Amino acid sequence: MTSGTVMGSDSPRDILGFIPAYPARHERRLPLLQLLKTLRQNAIGTYTREAFERDIIVYRLGFKPMILANHPDLIRHVMLDNAANYERDPVGKRMLEPGLGKGLLTSEGAEWKRQRRMMAPIFQPRRLAGFAEIMTDYSAALAEKLVALPQGQSIDMAEQMMLLTLDIIARTMFGADAATDVSAVGAAMDRYQITVRPNIPDLLGLPRWVPRPDAREGQRALAEMDSIINSLIRRRRDSGNPGSDLLGLLLTARDDETGSVLDDREVRDQMATFFLAGHETTATALAWIWYLLSHAPAVETKLHAELDTVLDGRPATYADYDRLIYTRMVIEEAMRLYPPAHTTARQAVAADRFGDIEIPAGTMVVVSPWIMHRHRLYWQNPDTFDPENFAPENAAARRRYTYLPFGAGPRICIGQGFAMIEAVLILATLAQKLRARLVPGAVVTPVAKITLRPSPDLLMTIQPR
């Protein structure tokens, strides 16, 4: 399907009816070799039309039993009610562990629970309030830079959002080491992510000694990143002053139940996890927001009206978060259409059952926000950009487990509060000062890497307000 505008004559919501681009949906499952190739290139391009119309699909990938879980009750069962029986899928862990180690995203069982207890105090509201000014200051500096561009000059807004969130996460994580070349960490993480794709040996469950494409380049990128992060950890420990930034909070984190602290490797793994989750995902969501607003002037006008009313020309602050209701609605709708964390999967440890469906041990249960957020059974006009989906009354009426931008259950993203505050303050600060318009003729496609990135570059021109 191509991008377009759907106009209606009766409903005010139809006026906001931009249908953004997405990969074609196949009428039937791809042959195995084509499926494996497409999974490696762009996983969301493998889905059939029925995936967006049926609630549970049982199938096999090679010899592996699979279930595509589009039923909210099954998602709840796997991710909450019987979560202890479902571990992160081995393919995903093999992809992420080289870069993220045994951090919150990849650890399991008692070790994950210990880490979660130790990380929870770091993301309390009082901590987040302290980071808000950093978010606004860097956003204001970027707004000033963008509005000063020569008229008609194009700029890659996806790259600008990456650089902005990189600056923010660097300052919040390494504030006491401002001289550190954090851009090198970001560049290394970006190079590493390019290599993190489902390899055919992994999908087929072949042993680790079977060569994987891009493995050497990924290892080189990780070595560069680790060199910088590990030196930061050593320098901070040696100084005797851990600091009050995220690194300092990790160094002083303590498990209330056992009294244990994090060793250097654990601190490194959490830093790499926070760096990816706190930088990449928010930047990706913001990039898609600019793309959507470029095609939806009615939404943009309403957004600007709220910003003008609530902020009245002053900078946004943490205290404004609860008042910027429509701003949040725009962000939530963008994450519905383009969820940065597009797919997750769990593997059954022991045999299980859901209704009349047998779930043998070893079954992979796939939960795809990309599908759930566009599913015909749970959303009206699911492919249409419409922030009114998240008006308070509509959000209250929505069925649980049909909107999963941060996951669900015990493993719901611990940084979701940080991410939402950051996205709201960035969007409010930038949209106060400028409009961004996709260059004429540009075709943008979502590509599923670790996050759901726009491809190719998101070239836009800037119009000062």
PDB file of C-alpha atoms in Angstrom, residues 49-188:
ATOM      1  CA  ARG A  49      -2.755 -10.360   5.602  1.00  0.00           C
ATOM      2  CA  GLU A  50      -4.361 -12.896   7.954  1.00  0.00           C
ATOM      3  CA  ALA A  51      -1.873 -11.955  10.688  1.00  0.00           C
ATOM      4  CA  PHE A  52      -3.761  -8.658  10.997  1.00  0.00           C
ATOM      5  CA  GLU A  53      -7.172 -10.361  10.970  1.00  0.00           C
ATOM      6  CA  ARG A  54      -6.878 -13.490  13.135  1.00  0.00           C
ATOM      7  CA  ASP A  55      -6.218 -13.611  16.872  1.00  0.00           C
ATOM      8  CA  ILE A  56      -4.068 -16.774  17.117  1.00  0.00           C
ATOM      9  CA  ILE A  57      -2.036 -18.428  14.366  1.00  0.00           C
ATOM     10  CA  VAL A  58      -0.227 -21.733  14.968  1.00  0.00           C
ATOM     11  CA  TYR A  59       2.515 -22.652  12.516  1.00  0.00           C
ATOM     12  CA  ARG A  60       6.088 -23.930  12.208  1.00  0.00           C
ATOM     13  CA  LEU A  61       9.331 -22.282  11.199  1.00  0.00           C
ATOM     14  CA  GLY A  62      11.387 -25.174   9.924  1.00  0.00           C
ATOM     15  CA  PHE A  63      11.135 -27.665  12.792  1.00  0.00           C
ATOM     16  CA  LYS A  64      10.271 -25.022  15.377  1.00  0.00           C
ATOM     17  CA  PRO A  65       6.656 -24.806  16.663  1.00  0.00           C
ATOM     18  CA  MET A  66       5.463 -21.189  16.635  1.00  0.00           C
ATOM     19  CA  ILE A  67       2.412 -19.261  17.799  1.00  0.00           C
ATOM     20  CA  LEU A  68       1.620 -15.728  16.672  1.00  0.00           C
ATOM     21  CA  ALA A  69      -0.265 -14.332  19.673  1.00  0.00           C
ATOM     22  CA  ASN A  70      -2.705 -11.623  18.632  1.00  0.00           C
ATOM     23  CA  HIS A  71      -5.257 -12.403  21.336  1.00  0.00           C
ATOM     24  CA  PRO A  72      -5.023 -10.039  24.343  1.00  0.00           C
ATOM     25  CA  ASP A  73      -5.805 -12.851  26.780  1.00  0.00           C
ATOM     26  CA  LEU A  74      -3.036 -15.047  25.358  1.00  0.00           C
ATOM     27  CA  ILE A  75      -0.590 -12.137  25.536  1.00  0.00           C
ATOM     28  CA  ARG A  76      -1.555 -11.602  29.172  1.00  0.00           C
ATOM     29  CA  HIS A  77      -1.159 -15.330  29.844  1.00  0.00           C
ATOM     30  CA  VAL A  78       2.354 -15.450  28.378  1.00  0.00           C
ATOM     31  CA  MET A  79       3.666 -12.101  29.604  1.00  0.00           C
ATOM     32  CA  LEU A  80       1.950 -11.842  32.993  1.00  0.00           C
ATOM     33  CA  ASP A  81      -0.139 -14.709  34.387  1.00  0.00           C
ATOM     34  CA  ASN A  82       2.308 -17.508  33.527  1.00  0.00           C
ATOM     35  CA  ALA A  83       5.349 -15.373  32.752  1.00  0.00           C
ATOM     36  CA  ALA A  84       7.649 -17.647  34.778  1.00  0.00           C
ATOM     37  CA  ASN A  85       7.139 -20.365  32.149  1.00  0.00           C
ATOM     38  CA  TYR A  86       8.173 -18.157  29.237  1.00  0.00           C
ATOM     39  CA  GLU A  87      11.774 -17.053  28.752  1.00  0.00           C
ATOM     40  CA  ARG A  88      13.085 -14.657  26.176  1.00  0.00           C
ATOM     41  CA  ASP A  89      13.557 -16.447  22.889  1.00  0.00           C
ATOM     42  CA  PRO A  90      17.074 -17.846  22.280  1.00  0.00           C
ATOM     43  CA  VAL A  91      17.376 -16.180  18.851  1.00  0.00           C
ATOM     44  CA  GLY A  92      16.737 -12.750  20.343  1.00  0.00           C
ATOM     45  CA  LYS A  93      19.145 -13.396  23.203  1.00  0.00           C
ATOM     46  CA  ARG A  94      21.875 -14.567  20.813  1.00  0.00           C
ATOM     47  CA  MET A  95      21.381 -11.346  18.830  1.00  0.00           C
ATOM     48  CA  LEU A  96      21.421  -8.988  21.818  1.00  0.00           C
ATOM     49  CA  GLU A  97      23.729 -10.575  24.384  1.00  0.00           C
ATOM     50  CA  PRO A  98      27.028  -9.773  22.623  1.00  0.00           C
ATOM     51  CA  GLY A  99      26.211  -6.076  22.898  1.00  0.00           C
ATOM     52  CA  LEU A 100      24.027  -5.860  26.001  1.00  0.00           C
ATOM     53  CA  GLY A 101      25.532  -8.674  28.029  1.00  0.00           C
ATOM     54  CA  LYS A 102      23.400  -9.902  30.929  1.00  0.00           C
ATOM     55  CA  GLY A 103      21.505  -6.667  31.516  1.00  0.00           C
ATOM     56  CA  LEU A 104      17.810  -6.191  32.177  1.00  0.00           C
ATOM     57  CA  LEU A 105      16.806  -6.978  28.587  1.00  0.00           C
ATOM     58  CA  THR A 106      18.586 -10.329  28.424  1.00  0.00           C
ATOM     59  CA  SER A 107      18.816 -11.763  31.961  1.00  0.00           C
ATOM     60  CA  GLU A 108      16.318 -14.303  33.290  1.00  0.00           C
ATOM     61  CA  GLY A 109      14.884 -15.683  36.511  1.00  0.00           C
ATOM     62  CA  ALA A 110      16.370 -14.759  39.893  1.00  0.00           C
ATOM     63  CA  GLU A 111      19.149 -12.690  38.318  1.00  0.00           C
ATOM     64  CA  TRP A 112      16.626 -10.578  36.400  1.00  0.00           C
ATOM     65  CA  LYS A 113      14.553 -10.046  39.559  1.00  0.00           C
ATOM     66  CA  ARG A 114      17.664  -8.919  41.448  1.00  0.00           C
ATOM     67  CA  GLN A 115      18.574  -6.453  38.719  1.00  0.00           C
ATOM     68  CA  ARG A 116      15.031  -5.129  38.485  1.00  0.00           C
ATOM     69  CA  ARG A 117      14.957  -4.464  42.259  1.00  0.00           C
ATOM     70  CA  MET A 118      18.254  -2.602  42.038  1.00  0.00           C
ATOM     71  CA  MET A 119      17.275  -0.543  38.983  1.00  0.00           C
ATOM     72  CA  ALA A 120      13.790   0.492  40.170  1.00  0.00           C
ATOM     73  CA  PRO A 121      14.912   3.375  42.459  1.00  0.00           C
ATOM     74  CA  ILE A 122      16.872   4.927  39.567  1.00  0.00           C
ATOM     75  CA  PHE A 123      13.658   5.513  37.604  1.00  0.00           C
ATOM     76  CA  GLN A 124      11.507   6.968  40.372  1.00  0.00           C
ATOM     77  CA  PRO A 125       9.684  10.210  39.463  1.00  0.00           C
ATOM     78  CA  ARG A 126      11.946  12.360  41.624  1.00  0.00           C
ATOM     79  CA  ARG A 127      14.941  11.152  39.625  1.00  0.00           C
ATOM     80  CA  LEU A 128      13.184  11.738  36.309  1.00  0.00           C
ATOM     81  CA  ALA A 129      12.295  15.295  37.293  1.00  0.00           C
ATOM     82  CA  GLY A 130      15.996  16.006  37.691  1.00  0.00           C
ATOM     83  CA  PHE A 131      16.696  14.910  34.118  1.00  0.00           C
ATOM     84  CA  ALA A 132      13.915  17.002  32.523  1.00  0.00           C
ATOM     85  CA  GLU A 133      15.900  20.236  32.365  1.00  0.00           C
ATOM     86  CA  ILE A 134      18.673  18.452  30.464  1.00  0.00           C
ATOM     87  CA  MET A 135      16.123  17.221  27.926  1.00  0.00           C
ATOM     88  CA  THR A 136      14.664  20.686  27.403  1.00  0.00           C
ATOM     89  CA  ASP A 137      18.015  22.480  27.208  1.00  0.00           C
ATOM     90  CA  TYR A 138      19.398  20.230  24.485  1.00  0.00           C
ATOM     91  CA  SER A 139      16.098  20.347  22.591  1.00  0.00           C
ATOM     92  CA  ALA A 140      16.060  24.161  22.678  1.00  0.00           C
ATOM     93  CA  ALA A 141      19.611  24.259  21.322  1.00  0.00           C
ATOM     94  CA  LEU A 142      18.623  21.968  18.433  1.00  0.00           C
ATOM     95  CA  ALA A 143      15.534  24.071  17.671  1.00  0.00           C
ATOM     96  CA  GLU A 144      17.713  27.162  17.414  1.00  0.00           C
ATOM     97  CA  LYS A 145      20.083  25.353  15.050  1.00  0.00           C
ATOM     98  CA  LEU A 146      17.296  24.031  12.817  1.00  0.00           C
ATOM     99  CA  VAL A 147      15.398  27.290  12.402  1.00  0.00           C
ATOM    100  CA  ALA A 148      18.648  28.964  11.376  1.00  0.00           C
ATOM    101  CA  LEU A 149      19.106  26.629   8.385  1.00  0.00           C
ATOM    102  CA  PRO A 150      18.915  28.274   4.934  1.00  0.00           C
ATOM    103  CA  GLN A 151      15.395  28.137   3.544  1.00  0.00           C
ATOM    104  CA  GLY A 152      14.830  24.976   1.535  1.00  0.00           C
ATOM    105  CA  GLN A 153      17.889  23.128   2.850  1.00  0.00           C
ATOM    106  CA  SER A 154      17.036  19.520   3.655  1.00  0.00           C
ATOM    107  CA  ILE A 155      18.203  17.710   6.747  1.00  0.00           C
ATOM    108  CA  ASP A 156      17.872  14.109   7.930  1.00  0.00           C
ATOM    109  CA  MET A 157      15.464  14.429  10.855  1.00  0.00           C
ATOM    110  CA  ALA A 158      16.014  10.811  11.912  1.00  0.00           C
ATOM    111  CA  GLU A 159      19.715  11.559  12.284  1.00  0.00           C
ATOM    112  CA  GLN A 160      18.963  14.789  14.154  1.00  0.00           C
ATOM    113  CA  MET A 161      16.756  12.914  16.618  1.00  0.00           C
ATOM    114  CA  MET A 162      19.487  10.308  17.112  1.00  0.00           C
ATOM    115  CA  LEU A 163      22.064  13.008  17.814  1.00  0.00           C
ATOM    116  CA  LEU A 164      19.713  14.833  20.173  1.00  0.00           C
ATOM    117  CA  THR A 165      18.807  11.798  22.254  1.00  0.00           C
ATOM    118  CA  LEU A 166      22.475  10.788  22.210  1.00  0.00           C
ATOM    119  CA  ASP A 167      23.386  14.132  23.781  1.00  0.00           C
ATOM    120  CA  ILE A 168      20.639  13.729  26.367  1.00  0.00           C
ATOM    121  CA  ILE A 169      21.476  10.157  27.349  1.00  0.00           C
ATOM    122  CA  ALA A 170      25.171  11.040  27.450  1.00  0.00           C
ATOM    123  CA  ARG A 171      24.539  13.913  29.840  1.00  0.00           C
ATOM    124  CA  THR A 172      22.151  11.931  32.039  1.00  0.00           C
ATOM    125  CA  MET A 173      24.425   8.873  32.086  1.00  0.00           C
ATOM    126  CA  PHE A 174      27.880  10.454  32.116  1.00  0.00           C
ATOM    127  CA  GLY A 175      27.204  13.989  33.324  1.00  0.00           C
ATOM    128  CA  ALA A 176      30.236  14.031  35.589  1.00  0.00           C
ATOM    129  CA  ASP A 177      32.443  13.070  32.618  1.00  0.00           C
ATOM    130  CA  ALA A 178      31.252  15.636  30.106  1.00  0.00           C
ATOM    131  CA  ALA A 179      34.574  15.549  28.260  1.00  0.00           C
ATOM    132  CA  THR A 180      34.122  11.896  27.313  1.00  0.00           C
ATOM    133  CA  ASP A 181      33.703  11.283  23.593  1.00  0.00           C
ATOM    134  CA  VAL A 182      30.240   9.789  23.982  1.00  0.00           C
ATOM    135  CA  SER A 183      29.608  10.286  20.271  1.00  0.00           C
ATOM    136  CA  ALA A 184      32.099   7.479  19.704  1.00  0.00           C
ATOM    137  CA  VAL A 185      29.966   5.215  21.914  1.00  0.00           C
ATOM    138  CA  GLY A 186      26.907   6.167  19.876  1.00  0.00           C
ATOM    139  CA  ALA A 187      28.683   5.544  16.582  1.00  0.00           C
ATOM    140  CA  ALA A 188      29.933   2.165  17.779  1.00  0.00           C
TER     141      ALA A 188
END
